[in-house]
Short mmCIF file of C-alpha atoms in Angstrom, two decimals:
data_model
loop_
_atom_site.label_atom_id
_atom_site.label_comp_id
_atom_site.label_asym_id
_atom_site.label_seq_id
_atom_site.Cartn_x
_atom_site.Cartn_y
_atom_site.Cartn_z
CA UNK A 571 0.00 0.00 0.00
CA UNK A 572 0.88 3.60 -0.22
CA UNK A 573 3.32 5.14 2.40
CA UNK A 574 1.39 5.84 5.55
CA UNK A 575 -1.55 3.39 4.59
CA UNK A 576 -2.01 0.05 6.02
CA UNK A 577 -5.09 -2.50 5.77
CA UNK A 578 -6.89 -0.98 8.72
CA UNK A 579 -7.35 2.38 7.86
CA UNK A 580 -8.74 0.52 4.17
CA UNK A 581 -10.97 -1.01 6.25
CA UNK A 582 -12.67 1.95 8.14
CA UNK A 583 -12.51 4.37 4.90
CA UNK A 584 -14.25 1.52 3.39
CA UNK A 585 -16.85 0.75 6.16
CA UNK A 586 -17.32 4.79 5.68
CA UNK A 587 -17.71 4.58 1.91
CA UNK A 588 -20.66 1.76 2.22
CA UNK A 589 -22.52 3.93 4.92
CA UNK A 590 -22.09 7.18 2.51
CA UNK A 591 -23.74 4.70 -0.20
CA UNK A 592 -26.49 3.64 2.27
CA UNK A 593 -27.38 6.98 2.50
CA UNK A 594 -26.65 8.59 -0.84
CA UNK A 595 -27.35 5.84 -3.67
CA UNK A 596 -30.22 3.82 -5.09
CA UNK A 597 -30.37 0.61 -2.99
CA UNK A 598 -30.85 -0.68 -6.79
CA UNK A 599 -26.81 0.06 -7.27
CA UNK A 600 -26.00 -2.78 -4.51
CA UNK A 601 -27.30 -5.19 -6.99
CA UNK A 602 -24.57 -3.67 -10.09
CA UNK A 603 -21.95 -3.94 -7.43
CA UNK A 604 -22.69 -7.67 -6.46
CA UNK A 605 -23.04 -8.63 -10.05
CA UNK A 606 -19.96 -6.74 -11.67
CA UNK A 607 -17.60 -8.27 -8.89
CA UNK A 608 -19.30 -11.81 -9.24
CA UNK A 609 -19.01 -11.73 -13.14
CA UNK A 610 -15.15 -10.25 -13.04
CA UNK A 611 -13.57 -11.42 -10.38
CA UNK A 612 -15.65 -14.60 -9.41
CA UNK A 613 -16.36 -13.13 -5.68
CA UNK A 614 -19.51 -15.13 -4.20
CA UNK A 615 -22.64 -12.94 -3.97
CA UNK A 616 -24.12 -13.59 -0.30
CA UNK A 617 -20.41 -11.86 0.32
CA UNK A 618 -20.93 -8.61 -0.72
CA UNK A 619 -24.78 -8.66 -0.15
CA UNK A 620 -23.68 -8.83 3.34
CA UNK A 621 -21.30 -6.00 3.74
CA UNK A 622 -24.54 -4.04 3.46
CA UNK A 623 -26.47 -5.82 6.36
CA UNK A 624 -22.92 -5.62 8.60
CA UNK A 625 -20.13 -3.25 7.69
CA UNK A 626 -18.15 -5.04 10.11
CA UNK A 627 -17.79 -8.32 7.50
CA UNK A 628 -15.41 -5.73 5.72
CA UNK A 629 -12.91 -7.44 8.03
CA UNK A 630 -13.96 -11.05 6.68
CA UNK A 631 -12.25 -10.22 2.99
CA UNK A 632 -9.21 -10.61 1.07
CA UNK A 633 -7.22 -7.44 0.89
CA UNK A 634 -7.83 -7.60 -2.71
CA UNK A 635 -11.81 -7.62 -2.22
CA UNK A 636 -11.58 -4.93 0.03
CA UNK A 637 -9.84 -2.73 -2.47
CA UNK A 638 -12.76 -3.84 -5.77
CA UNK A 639 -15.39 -3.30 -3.56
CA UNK A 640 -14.22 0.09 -2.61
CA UNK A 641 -13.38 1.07 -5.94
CA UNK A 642 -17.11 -0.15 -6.86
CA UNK A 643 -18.58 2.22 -3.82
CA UNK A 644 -16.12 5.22 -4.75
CA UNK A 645 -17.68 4.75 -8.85
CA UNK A 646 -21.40 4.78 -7.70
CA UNK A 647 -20.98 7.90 -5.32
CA UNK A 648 -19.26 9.89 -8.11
CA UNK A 649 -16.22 10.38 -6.78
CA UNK A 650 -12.91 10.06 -8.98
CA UNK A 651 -11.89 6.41 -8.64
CA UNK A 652 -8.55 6.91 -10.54
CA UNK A 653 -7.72 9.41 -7.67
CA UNK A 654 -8.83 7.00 -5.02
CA UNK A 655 -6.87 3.86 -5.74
CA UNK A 656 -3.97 6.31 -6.45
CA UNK A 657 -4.38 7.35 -3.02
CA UNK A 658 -4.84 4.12 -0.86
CA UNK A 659 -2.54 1.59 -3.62
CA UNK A 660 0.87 1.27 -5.52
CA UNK A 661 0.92 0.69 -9.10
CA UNK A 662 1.54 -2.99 -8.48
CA UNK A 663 -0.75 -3.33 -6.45
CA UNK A 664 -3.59 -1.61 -8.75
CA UNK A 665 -2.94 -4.41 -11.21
CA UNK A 666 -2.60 -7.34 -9.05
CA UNK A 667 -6.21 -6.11 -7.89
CA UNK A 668 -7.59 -5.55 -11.39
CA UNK A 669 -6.65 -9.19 -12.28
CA UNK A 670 -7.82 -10.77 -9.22
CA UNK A 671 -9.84 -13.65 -9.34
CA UNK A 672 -11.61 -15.59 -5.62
CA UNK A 673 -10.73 -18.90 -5.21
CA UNK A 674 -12.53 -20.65 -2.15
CA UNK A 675 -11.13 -21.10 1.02
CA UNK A 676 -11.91 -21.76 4.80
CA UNK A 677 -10.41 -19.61 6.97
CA UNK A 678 -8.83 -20.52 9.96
CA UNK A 679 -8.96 -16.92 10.98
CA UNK A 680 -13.11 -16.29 11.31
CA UNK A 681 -14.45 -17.44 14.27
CA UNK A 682 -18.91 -17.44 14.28
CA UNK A 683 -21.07 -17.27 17.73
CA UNK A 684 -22.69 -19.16 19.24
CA UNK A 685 -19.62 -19.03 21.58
CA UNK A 686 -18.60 -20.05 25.08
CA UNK A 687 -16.55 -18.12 27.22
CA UNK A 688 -14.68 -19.45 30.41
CA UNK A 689 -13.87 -18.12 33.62
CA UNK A 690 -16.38 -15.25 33.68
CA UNK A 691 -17.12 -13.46 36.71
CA UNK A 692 -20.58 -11.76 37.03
CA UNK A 693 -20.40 -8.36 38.02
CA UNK A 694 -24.42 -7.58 38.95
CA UNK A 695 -26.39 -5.23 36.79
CA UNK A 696 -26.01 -7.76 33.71
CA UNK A 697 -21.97 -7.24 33.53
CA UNK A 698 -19.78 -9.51 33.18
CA UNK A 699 -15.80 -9.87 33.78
CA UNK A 700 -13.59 -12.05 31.25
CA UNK A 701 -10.35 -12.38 29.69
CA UNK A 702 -9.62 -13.13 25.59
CA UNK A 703 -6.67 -13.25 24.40
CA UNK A 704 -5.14 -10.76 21.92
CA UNK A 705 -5.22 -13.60 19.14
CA UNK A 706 -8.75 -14.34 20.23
CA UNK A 707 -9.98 -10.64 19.96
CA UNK A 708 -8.04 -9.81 16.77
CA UNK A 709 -10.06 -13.38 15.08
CA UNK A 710 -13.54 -11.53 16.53
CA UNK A 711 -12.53 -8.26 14.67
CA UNK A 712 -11.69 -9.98 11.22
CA UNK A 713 -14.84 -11.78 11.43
CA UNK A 714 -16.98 -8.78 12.14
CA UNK A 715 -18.01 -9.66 15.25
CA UNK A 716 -16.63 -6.18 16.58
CA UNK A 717 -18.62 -3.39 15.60
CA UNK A 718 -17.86 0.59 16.15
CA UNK A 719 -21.79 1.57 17.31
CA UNK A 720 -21.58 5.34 16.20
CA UNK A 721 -24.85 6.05 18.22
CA UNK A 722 -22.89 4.97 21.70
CA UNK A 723 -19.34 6.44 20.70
CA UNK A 724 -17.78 8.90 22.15
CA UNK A 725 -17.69 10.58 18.33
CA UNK A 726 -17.76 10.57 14.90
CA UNK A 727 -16.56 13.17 12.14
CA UNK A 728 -17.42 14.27 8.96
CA UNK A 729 -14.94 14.50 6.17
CA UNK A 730 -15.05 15.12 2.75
CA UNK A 731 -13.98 12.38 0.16
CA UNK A 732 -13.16 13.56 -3.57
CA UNK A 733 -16.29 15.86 -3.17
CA UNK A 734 -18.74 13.29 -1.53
CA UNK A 735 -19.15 14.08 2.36
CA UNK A 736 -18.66 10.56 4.95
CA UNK A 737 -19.24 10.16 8.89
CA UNK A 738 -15.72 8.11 10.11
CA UNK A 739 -15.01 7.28 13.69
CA UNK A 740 -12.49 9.56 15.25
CA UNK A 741 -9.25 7.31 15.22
CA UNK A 742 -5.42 8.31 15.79
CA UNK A 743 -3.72 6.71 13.89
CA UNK A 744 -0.19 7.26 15.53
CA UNK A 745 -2.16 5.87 18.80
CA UNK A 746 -2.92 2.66 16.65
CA UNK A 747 0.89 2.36 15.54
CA UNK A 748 1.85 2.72 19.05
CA UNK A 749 -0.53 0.13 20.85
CA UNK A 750 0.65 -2.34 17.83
CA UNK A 751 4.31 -1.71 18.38
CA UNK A 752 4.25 -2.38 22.12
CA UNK A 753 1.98 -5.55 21.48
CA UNK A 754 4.45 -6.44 19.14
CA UNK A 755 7.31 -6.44 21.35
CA UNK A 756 5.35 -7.65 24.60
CA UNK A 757 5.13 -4.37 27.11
CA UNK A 758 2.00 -3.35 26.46
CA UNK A 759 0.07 -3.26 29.77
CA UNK A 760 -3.27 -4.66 29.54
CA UNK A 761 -6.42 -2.98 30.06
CA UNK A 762 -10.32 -3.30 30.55
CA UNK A 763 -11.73 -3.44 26.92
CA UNK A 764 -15.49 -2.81 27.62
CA UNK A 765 -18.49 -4.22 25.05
CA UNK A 766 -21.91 -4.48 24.68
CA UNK A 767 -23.55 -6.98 23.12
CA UNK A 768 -25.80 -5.27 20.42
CA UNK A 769 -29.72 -6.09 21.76
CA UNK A 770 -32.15 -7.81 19.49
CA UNK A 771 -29.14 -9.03 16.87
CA UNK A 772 -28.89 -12.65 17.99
CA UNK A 773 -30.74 -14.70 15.82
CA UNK A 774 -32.88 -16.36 18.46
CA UNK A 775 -33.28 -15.71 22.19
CA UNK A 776 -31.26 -13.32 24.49
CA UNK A 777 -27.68 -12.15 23.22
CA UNK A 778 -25.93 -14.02 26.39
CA UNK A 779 -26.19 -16.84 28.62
CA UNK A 780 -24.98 -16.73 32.40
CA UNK A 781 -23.83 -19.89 33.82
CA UNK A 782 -23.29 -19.26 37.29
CA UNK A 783 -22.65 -22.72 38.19
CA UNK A 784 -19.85 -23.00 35.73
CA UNK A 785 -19.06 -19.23 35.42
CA UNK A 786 -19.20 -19.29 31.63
CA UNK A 787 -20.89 -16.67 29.66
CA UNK A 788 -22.55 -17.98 26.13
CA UNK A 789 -22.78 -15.36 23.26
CA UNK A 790 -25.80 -16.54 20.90
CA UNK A 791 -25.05 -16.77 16.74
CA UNK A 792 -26.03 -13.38 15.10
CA UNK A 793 -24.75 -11.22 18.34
CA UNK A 794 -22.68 -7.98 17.45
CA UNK A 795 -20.73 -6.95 20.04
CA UNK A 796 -20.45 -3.24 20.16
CA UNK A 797 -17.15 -1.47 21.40
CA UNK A 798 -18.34 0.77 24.34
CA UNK A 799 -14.56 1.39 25.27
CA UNK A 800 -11.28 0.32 23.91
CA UNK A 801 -11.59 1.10 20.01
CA UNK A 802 -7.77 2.08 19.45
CA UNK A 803 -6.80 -0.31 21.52
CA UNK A 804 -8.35 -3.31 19.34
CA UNK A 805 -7.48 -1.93 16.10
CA UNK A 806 -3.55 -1.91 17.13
CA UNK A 807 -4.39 -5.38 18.31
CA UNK A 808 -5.69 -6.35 14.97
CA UNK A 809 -2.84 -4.37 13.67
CA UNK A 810 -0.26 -6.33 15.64
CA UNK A 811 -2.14 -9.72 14.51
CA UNK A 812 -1.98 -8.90 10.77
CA UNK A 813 2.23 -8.51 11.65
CA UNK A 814 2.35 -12.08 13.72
CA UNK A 815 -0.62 -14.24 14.07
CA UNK A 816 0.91 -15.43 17.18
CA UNK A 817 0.77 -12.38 19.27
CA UNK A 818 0.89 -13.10 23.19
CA UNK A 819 -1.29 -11.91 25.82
CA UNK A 820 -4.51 -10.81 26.68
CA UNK A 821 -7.05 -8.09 27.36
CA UNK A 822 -9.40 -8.33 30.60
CA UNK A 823 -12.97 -7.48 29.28
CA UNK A 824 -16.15 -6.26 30.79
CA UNK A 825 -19.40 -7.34 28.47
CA UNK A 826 -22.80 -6.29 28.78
CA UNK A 827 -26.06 -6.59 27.00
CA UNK A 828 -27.77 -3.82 27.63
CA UNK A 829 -29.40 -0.88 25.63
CA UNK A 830 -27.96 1.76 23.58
CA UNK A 831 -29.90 4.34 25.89
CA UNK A 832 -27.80 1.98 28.78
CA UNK A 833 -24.81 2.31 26.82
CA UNK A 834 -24.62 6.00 27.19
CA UNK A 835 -25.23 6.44 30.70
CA UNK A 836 -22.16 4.22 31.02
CA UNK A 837 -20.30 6.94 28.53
CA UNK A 838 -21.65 9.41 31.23
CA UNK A 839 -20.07 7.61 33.91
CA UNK A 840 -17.20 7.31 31.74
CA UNK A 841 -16.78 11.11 30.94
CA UNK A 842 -15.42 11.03 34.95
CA UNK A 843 -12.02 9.71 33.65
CA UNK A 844 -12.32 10.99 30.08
CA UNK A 845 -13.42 13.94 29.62
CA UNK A 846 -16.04 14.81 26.76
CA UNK A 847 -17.67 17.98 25.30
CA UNK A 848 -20.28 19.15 27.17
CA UNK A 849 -22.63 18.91 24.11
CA UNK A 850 -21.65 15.00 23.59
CA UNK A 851 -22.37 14.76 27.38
CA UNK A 852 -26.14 15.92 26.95
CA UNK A 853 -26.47 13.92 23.97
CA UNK A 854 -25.41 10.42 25.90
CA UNK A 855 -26.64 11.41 29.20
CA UNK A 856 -30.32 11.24 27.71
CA UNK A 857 -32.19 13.17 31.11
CA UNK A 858 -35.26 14.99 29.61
CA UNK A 859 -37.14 14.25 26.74
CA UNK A 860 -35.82 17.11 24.26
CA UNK A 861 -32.99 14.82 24.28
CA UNK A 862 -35.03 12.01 22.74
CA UNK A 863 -36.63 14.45 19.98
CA UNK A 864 -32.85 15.16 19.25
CA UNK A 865 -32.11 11.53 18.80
CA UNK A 866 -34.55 10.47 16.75
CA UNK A 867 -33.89 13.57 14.39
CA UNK A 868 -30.27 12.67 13.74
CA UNK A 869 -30.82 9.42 12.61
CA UNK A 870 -34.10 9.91 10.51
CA UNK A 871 -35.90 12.27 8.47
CA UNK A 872 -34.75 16.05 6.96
CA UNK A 873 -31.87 16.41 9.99
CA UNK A 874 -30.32 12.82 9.42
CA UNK A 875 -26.70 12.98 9.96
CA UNK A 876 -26.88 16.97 9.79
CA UNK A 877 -26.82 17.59 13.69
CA UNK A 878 -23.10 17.18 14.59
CA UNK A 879 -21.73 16.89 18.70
CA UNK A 880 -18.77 17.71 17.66
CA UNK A 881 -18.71 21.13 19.92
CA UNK A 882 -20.95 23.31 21.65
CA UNK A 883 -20.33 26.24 19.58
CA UNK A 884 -22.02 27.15 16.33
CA UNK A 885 -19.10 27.49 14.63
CA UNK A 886 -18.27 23.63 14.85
CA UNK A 887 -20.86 23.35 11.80
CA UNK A 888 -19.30 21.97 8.52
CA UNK A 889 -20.49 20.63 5.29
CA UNK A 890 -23.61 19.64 5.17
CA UNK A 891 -24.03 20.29 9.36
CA UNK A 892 -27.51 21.94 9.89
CA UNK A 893 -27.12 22.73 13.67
CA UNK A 894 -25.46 21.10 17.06
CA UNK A 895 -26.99 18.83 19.51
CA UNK A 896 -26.53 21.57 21.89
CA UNK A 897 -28.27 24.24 20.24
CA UNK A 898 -31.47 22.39 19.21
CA UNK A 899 -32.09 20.73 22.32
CA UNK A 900 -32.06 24.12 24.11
CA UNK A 901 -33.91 25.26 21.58
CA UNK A 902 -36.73 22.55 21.85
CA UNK A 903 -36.77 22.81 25.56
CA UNK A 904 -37.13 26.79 25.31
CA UNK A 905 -40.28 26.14 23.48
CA UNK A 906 -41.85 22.96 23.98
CA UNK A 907 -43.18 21.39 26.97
CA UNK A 908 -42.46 17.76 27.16
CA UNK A 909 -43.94 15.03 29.34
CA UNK A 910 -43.08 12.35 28.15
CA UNK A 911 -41.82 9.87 25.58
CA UNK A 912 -44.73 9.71 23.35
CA UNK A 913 -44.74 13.67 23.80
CA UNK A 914 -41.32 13.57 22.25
CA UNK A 915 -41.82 11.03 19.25
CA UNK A 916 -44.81 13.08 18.21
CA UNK A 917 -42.86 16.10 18.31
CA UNK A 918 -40.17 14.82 16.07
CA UNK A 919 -42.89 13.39 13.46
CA UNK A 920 -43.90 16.86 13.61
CA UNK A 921 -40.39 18.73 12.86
CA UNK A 922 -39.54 16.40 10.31
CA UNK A 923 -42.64 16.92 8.56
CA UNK A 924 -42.43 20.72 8.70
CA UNK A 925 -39.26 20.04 7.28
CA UNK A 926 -39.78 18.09 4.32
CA UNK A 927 -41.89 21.59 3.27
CA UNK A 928 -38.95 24.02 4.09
CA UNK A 929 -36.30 22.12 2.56
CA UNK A 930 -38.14 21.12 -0.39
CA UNK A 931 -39.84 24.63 -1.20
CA UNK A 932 -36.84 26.93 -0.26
CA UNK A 933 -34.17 23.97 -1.05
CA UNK A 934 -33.06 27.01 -3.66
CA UNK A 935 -32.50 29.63 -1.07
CA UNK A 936 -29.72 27.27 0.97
CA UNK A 937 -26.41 28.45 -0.71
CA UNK A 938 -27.79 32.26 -1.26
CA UNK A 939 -28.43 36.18 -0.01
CA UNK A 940 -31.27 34.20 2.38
CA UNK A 941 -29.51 31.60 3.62
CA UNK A 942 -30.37 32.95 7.16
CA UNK A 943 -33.74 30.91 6.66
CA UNK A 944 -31.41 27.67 7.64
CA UNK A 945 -28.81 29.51 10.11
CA UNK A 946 -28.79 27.01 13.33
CA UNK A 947 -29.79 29.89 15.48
CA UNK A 948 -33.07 30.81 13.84
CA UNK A 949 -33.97 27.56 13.74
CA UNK A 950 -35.38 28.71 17.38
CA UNK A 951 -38.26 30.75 14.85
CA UNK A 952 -38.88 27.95 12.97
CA UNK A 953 -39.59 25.84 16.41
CA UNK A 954 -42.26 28.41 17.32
CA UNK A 955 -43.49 28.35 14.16
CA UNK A 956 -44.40 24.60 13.95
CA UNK A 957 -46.03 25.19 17.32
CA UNK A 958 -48.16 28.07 16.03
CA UNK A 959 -49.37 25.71 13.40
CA UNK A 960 -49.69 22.89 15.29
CA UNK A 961 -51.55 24.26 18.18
CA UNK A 962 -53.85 26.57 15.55
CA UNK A 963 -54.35 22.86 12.94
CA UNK A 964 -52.78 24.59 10.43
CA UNK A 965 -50.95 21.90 7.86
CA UNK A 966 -47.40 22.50 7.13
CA UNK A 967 -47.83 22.88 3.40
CA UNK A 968 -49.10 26.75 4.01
CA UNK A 969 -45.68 28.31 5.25
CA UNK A 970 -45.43 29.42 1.47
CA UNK A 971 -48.41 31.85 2.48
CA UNK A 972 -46.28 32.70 6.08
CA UNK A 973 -42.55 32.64 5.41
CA UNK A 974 -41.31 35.86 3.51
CA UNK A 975 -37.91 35.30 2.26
CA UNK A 976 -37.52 38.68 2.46
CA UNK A 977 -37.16 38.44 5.95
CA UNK A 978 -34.08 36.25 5.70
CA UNK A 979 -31.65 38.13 3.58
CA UNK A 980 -28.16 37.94 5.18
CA UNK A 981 -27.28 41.72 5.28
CA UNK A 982 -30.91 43.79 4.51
CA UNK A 983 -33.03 42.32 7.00
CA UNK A 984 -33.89 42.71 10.58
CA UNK A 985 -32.52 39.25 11.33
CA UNK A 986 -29.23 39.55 9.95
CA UNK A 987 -28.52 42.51 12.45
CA UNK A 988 -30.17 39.62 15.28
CA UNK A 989 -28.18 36.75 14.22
CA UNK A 990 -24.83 38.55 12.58
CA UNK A 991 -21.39 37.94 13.70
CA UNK A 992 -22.83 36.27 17.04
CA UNK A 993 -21.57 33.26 18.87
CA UNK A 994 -25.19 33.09 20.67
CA UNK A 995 -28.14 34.96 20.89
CA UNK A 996 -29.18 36.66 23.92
CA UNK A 997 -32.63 36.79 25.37
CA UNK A 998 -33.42 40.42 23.74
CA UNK A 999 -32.10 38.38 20.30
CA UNK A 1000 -34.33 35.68 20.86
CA UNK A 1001 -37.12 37.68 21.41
CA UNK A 1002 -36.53 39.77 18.37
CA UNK A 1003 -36.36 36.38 16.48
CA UNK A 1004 -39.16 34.83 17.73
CA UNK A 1005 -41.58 38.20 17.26
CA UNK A 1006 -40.28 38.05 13.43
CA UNK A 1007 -41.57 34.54 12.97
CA UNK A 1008 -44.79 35.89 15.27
CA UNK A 1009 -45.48 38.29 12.98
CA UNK A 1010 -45.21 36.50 9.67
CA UNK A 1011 -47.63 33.61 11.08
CA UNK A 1012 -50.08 36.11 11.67
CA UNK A 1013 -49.91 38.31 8.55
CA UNK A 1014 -49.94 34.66 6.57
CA UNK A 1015 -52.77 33.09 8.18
CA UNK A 1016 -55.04 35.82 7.75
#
């Protein structure tokens, strides 16, 4: 590979590119992929059809199918494939891959669930103490057993790839290159790796099985196990494996089964040691119900993958960013009132739908003079707004008659001397905003 790339950072820029695809290109396009790489290079089918149900099988391929099937993604999402493989691959290696052909094999290296682990203590609260060893944890990451659960991470980011923007997990690589190198020459000092195994993946039944008579934990076929705490640490593993397959030692581990909402109190806890951004510490901490509004907007509808906890501040917004966790869930909580969970998931039906209407009638006006209509701190108006129409039955389709996009322009209106060259509005500002969006509901709805 190119100097400074190595098979693991393929990996995650490839597990990247397939969620970019999920989210940007016709599910139709899987079925090109499957049969170009079938018909060329003989790979079997059910492979590659289930890279798309488990990113984490990326681990389970030949370094040659990695780089096809990568190439394949980087074609359908536009980007410049000549530029790509120039990046990641030698000239060599480019034509070794072109003229690859599968030829079946078992590998010794895959290991499947169900699975029986020995000498585990239980903990209480459903956790549980164990060791693996290094070889045994590096197998369980090749055969995608080991999955990076964005939603209970500590963080992702968003970078741009040849034009096409991609959520990756925040990994350093010198940290990897260091953990490897002192695995590699036996002093690193080993500590608690801690997983969850993923709820309702195993394929029957509960994910694990207590013994407490024999002290043996049993993790069902079809569990994901998701790393709560310890990612760097088990990709230098895997990093040290791929060097010498007979790497010594092992990792204690804590494993759980518990929920994602679960999951993030733990991060909570966690924050104690490690410290997080406040905004990331809302998110996982989960306490009222704006916080569950917030949640289900990032991951569906209009705001998916747009609300970034990257920072508190508004000027941690990039690409296609729309606001941060921070600001919306203030905002919510400033003008809803919340009681409970069914409160919250009828609220977000209701935001979404409002913004299926503002994105697709003023989708023109994003990257323009009145681009203030999607600035993340007037999205406070747009909050009262949906209220005004929601307490009033008024459908969503009739902000064309109330939103005057004259209102919005980014240097001749009263808003852009509200919302200018500010880090955060104060409460005169938010007043100011908030009798703006008043005042065009009422001139609109008469």
């Amino acid at each position: 590979m190119k100097l400074g790339k190595d098979n693991e950072q393929l990996e995650i820029e490839v597990k990247s590119l397939i969620s970019a695809f999920s989210s940007n290109v016709d599910k139709d396009e899987v079925d090109l992929i499957v049969e170009h790489l079938n018909m060329k290079h003989g790979i079997e089918s059910a492979k590659i059809y289930s890279l798309f149900n488990n990113v984490n099988n990326v681990s389970k391929l030949e370094f040659e199918e990695i780089a096809l099937f990568g190439q394949q993604l980087v074609i359908k999402l536009g980007m410049n494939q000549i530029e790509w493989m120039n990046e990641w691959f030698t000239d060599r290696e480019q034509k070794e891959i072109g003229g690859y052909q599968f030829v079946g094999s078992s590998s010794t290296d895959i290991i499947d669930f169900p699975m029986t682990i020995h000498n585990v203590t239980d903990l209480g609260d459903g956790y549980y103490n164990a060791t693996l060893t290094r070889k045994e944890l590096a197998r369980l990451y090749k055969s995608g057993k080991l999955d990076y659960n964005a939603n209970v991470q500590r963080g992702m980011k968003k970078v741009v790839r040849f034009g096409v923007e991609i959520e990756k997990p925040i990994i350093y690589q010198s940290k990897i290159t260091q953990i490897r190198n002192e695995i590699l020459k036996g002093v690193l000092r080993p500590t608690t790796i801690t997983l969850n195994a993923h709820q309702m993946t195993a394929l029957e039944g509960v994910e694990l099985i207590y013994d407490d008579k024999n002290n043996t934990l049993k993790i069902n076929e079809g569990t994901v196990l998701d790393i709560v705490d310890g990612m760097h640490r088990l990709l230098g593993n895997y990093s040290a494996y791929n060097k010498d397959s007979n790497i010594k030692g092992s990792f204690p581990i804590t494993i759980s089964n518990k929920s994602d909402a679960e999951v993030k109190r733990y991060q909570v806890d966690l924050d104690k040691h490690t410290p997080l951004s406040r905004s990331r510490v809302e998110e996982l901490d989960n306490k009222s119900y704006s916080n569950e509004v917030v949640n289900i907007l990032k991951v569906e509808g209009q705001l998916k993958n747009r609300i970034t906890s990257a920072s508190d501040a508004k000027s941690s917004i990039k690409g296609s960013d729309f606001t941060t966790y921070k600001i919306i869930n203030t905002q919510i909580n400033s003008v809803f009132k919340l009681d409970s969970i069914l409160d919250a998931r009828k609220l977000a039906k209701a935001i979404n739908e409002y913004l299926v209407y503002l994105f697709g009638i003023y989708k023109n006006y994003m990257v323009s003079d009145y681009s203030l209509l999607f600035d993340a701190d007037v999205f406070e108006g747009h909050l009262h707004l949906i209220k005004l129409m929601k307490d009033n039955e008024i459908p969503f389709e009739k902000i064309e008659d109330i939103i005057d996009i004259n209102e919005f322009h980014k240097t001749e209106s009263k808003l852009s001397k509200i919302v200018s060259g500010k880090m955060k509005l104060n409460v005169k500002d938010r007043k100011a905003l908030i009798k703006i969006f008043t005042d065009m509901y009422k001139k609109g709805v008469k």
